[in-house]
mmCIF file of C-alpha atoms in Angstrom:
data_model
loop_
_atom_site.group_PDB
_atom_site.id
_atom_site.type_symbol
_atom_site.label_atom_id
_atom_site.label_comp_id
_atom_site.label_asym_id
_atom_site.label_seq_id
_atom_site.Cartn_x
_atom_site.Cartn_y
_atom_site.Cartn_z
ATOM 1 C CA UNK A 35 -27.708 62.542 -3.028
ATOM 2 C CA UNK A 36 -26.462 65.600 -4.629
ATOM 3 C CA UNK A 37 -24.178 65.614 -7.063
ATOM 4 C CA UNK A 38 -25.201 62.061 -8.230
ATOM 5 C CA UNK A 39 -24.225 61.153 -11.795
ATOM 6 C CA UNK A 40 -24.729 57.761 -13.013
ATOM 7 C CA UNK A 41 -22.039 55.604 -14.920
ATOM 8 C CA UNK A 42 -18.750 56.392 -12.866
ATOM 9 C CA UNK A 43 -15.910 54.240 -13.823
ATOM 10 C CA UNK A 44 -15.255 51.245 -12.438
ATOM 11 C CA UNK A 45 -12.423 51.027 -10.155
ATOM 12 C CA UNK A 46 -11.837 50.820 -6.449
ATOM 13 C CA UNK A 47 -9.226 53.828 -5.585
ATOM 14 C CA UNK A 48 -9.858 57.464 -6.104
ATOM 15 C CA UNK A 49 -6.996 58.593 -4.340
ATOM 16 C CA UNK A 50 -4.650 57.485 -1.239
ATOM 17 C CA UNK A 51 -4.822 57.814 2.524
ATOM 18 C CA UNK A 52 -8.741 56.544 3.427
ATOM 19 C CA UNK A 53 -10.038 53.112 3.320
ATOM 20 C CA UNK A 54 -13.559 52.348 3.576
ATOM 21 C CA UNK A 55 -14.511 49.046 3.723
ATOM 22 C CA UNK A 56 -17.357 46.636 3.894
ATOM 23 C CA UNK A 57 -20.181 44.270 3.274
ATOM 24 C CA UNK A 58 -23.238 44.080 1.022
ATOM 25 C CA UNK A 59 -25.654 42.012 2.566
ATOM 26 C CA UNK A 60 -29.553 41.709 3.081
ATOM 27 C CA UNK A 61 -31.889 42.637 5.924
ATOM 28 C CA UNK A 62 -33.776 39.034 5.082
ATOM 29 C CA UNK A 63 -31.058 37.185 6.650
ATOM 30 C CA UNK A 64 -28.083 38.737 6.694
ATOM 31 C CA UNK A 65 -26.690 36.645 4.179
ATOM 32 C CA UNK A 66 -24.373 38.329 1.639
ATOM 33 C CA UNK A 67 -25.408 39.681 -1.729
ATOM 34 C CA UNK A 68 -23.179 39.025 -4.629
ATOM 35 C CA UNK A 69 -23.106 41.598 -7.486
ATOM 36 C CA UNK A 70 -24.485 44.393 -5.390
ATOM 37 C CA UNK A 71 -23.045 47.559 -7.883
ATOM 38 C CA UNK A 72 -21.818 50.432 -5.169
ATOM 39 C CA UNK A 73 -21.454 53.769 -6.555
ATOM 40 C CA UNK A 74 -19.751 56.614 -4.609
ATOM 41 C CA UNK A 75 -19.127 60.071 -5.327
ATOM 42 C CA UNK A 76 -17.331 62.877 -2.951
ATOM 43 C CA UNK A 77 -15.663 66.168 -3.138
ATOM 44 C CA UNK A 78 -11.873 66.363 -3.784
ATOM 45 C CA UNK A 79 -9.572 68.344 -1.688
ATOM 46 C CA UNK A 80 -10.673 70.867 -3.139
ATOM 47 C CA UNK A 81 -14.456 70.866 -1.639
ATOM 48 C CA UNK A 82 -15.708 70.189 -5.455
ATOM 49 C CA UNK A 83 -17.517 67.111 -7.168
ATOM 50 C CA UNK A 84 -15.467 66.378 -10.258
ATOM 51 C CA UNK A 85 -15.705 62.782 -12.217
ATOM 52 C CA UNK A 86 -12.095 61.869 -10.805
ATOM 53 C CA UNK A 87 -13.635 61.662 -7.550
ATOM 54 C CA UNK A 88 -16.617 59.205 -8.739
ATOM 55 C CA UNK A 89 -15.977 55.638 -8.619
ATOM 56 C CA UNK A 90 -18.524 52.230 -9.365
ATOM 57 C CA UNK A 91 -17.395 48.588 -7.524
ATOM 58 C CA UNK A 92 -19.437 45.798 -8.151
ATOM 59 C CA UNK A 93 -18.615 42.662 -5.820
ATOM 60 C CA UNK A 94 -18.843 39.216 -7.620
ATOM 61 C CA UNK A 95 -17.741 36.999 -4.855
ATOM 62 C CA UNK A 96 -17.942 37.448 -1.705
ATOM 63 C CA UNK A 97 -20.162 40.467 -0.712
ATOM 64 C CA UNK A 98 -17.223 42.601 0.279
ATOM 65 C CA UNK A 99 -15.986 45.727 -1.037
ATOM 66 C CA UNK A 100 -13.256 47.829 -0.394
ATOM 67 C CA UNK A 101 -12.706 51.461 -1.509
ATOM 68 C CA UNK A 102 -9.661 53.940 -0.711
ATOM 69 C CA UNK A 103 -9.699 57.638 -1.645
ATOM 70 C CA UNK A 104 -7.910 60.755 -0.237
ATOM 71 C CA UNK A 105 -9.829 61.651 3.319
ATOM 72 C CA UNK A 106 -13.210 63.825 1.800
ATOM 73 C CA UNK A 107 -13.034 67.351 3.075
ATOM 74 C CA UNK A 108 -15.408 69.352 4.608
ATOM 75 C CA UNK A 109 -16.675 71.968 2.343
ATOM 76 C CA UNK A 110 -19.259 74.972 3.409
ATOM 77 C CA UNK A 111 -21.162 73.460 6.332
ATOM 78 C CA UNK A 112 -20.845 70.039 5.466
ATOM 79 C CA UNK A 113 -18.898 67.509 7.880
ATOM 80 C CA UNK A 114 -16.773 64.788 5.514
ATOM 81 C CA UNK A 115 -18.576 62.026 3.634
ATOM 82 C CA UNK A 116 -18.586 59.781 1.002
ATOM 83 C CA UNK A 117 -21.888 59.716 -1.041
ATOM 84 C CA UNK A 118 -23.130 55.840 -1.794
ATOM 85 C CA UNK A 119 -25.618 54.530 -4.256
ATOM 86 C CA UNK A 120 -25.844 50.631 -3.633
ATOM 87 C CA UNK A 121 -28.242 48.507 -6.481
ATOM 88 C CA UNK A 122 -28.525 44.858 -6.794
ATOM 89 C CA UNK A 123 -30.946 42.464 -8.750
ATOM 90 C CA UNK A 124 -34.488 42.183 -6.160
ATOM 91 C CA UNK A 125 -33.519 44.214 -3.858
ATOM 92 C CA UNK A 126 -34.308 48.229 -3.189
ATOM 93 C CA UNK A 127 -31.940 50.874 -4.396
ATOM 94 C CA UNK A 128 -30.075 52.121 -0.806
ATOM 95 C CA UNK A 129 -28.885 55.573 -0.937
ATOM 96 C CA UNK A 130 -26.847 56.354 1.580
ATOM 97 C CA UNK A 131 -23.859 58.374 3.014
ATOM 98 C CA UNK A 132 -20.645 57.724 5.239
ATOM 99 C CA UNK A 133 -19.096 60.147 7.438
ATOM 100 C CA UNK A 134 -15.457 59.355 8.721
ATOM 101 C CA UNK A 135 -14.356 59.407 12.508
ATOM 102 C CA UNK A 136 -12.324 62.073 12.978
ATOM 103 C CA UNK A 137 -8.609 61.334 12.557
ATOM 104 C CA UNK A 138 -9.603 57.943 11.437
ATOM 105 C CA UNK A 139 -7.654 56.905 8.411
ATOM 106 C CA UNK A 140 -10.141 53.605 8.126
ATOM 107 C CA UNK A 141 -13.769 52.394 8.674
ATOM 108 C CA UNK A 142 -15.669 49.777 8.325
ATOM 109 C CA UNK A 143 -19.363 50.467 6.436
ATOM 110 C CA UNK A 144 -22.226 47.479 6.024
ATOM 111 C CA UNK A 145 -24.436 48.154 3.622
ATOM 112 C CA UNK A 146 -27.729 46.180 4.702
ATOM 113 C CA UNK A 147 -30.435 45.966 1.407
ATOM 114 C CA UNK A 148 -34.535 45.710 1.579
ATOM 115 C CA UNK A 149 -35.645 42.805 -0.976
ATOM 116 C CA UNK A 150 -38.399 44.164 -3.546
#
């Protein structure tokens, strides 16, 4: 996605007030991939993409992850969204993005991987 740069921190909060949460898991069997490294990047409040908006979770137990950030703005004619880069050892790099329900302050997101 645009925007994308690679090593952004590690931690799970970027801000307050929008929870995105959800599962790593592959399309072989459903079955949950552990270590799956998620990286997300958004605009701020202000409509820009600035490193204290970038975040990396990696998952070493259960599959699940669990983000919260302020809710991402719309900026020129873009709806909100949270950008996601999702790798994990044998499987294909997913590149996706999430776009919150309007007035939702929540959402659940599965993140479904291709093995090599």
């Amino acid at each position: 996605g645009p925007f994308y740069k690679p090593k952004a921190p590690l931690r799970n909060s970027v801000g307050k007030g929008y929870v995105l949460s959800g599962m790593v898991m592959s399309s072989k069997d459903c079955s949950p991939i552990l270590q799956a490294k998620i990286e997300l990047w958004m605009a701020g409040p202000d409509g820009e993409y600035k490193d204290n908006f970038r975040a990396t979770l990696i998952d070493y137990d259960s599959g699940k992850y669990q983000f919260e950030s302020n809710r991402p703005p719309s900026y020129l004619s873009r709806p909100p969204h949270i950008h996601m880069r999702v790798t994990a050892d044998g499987y294909k790099t997913l590149i996706t993005q999430h776009y919150p329900e309007k007035g939702s302050s929540s959402a659940e997101f599965d993140l479904v991987l291709i093995p090599d």
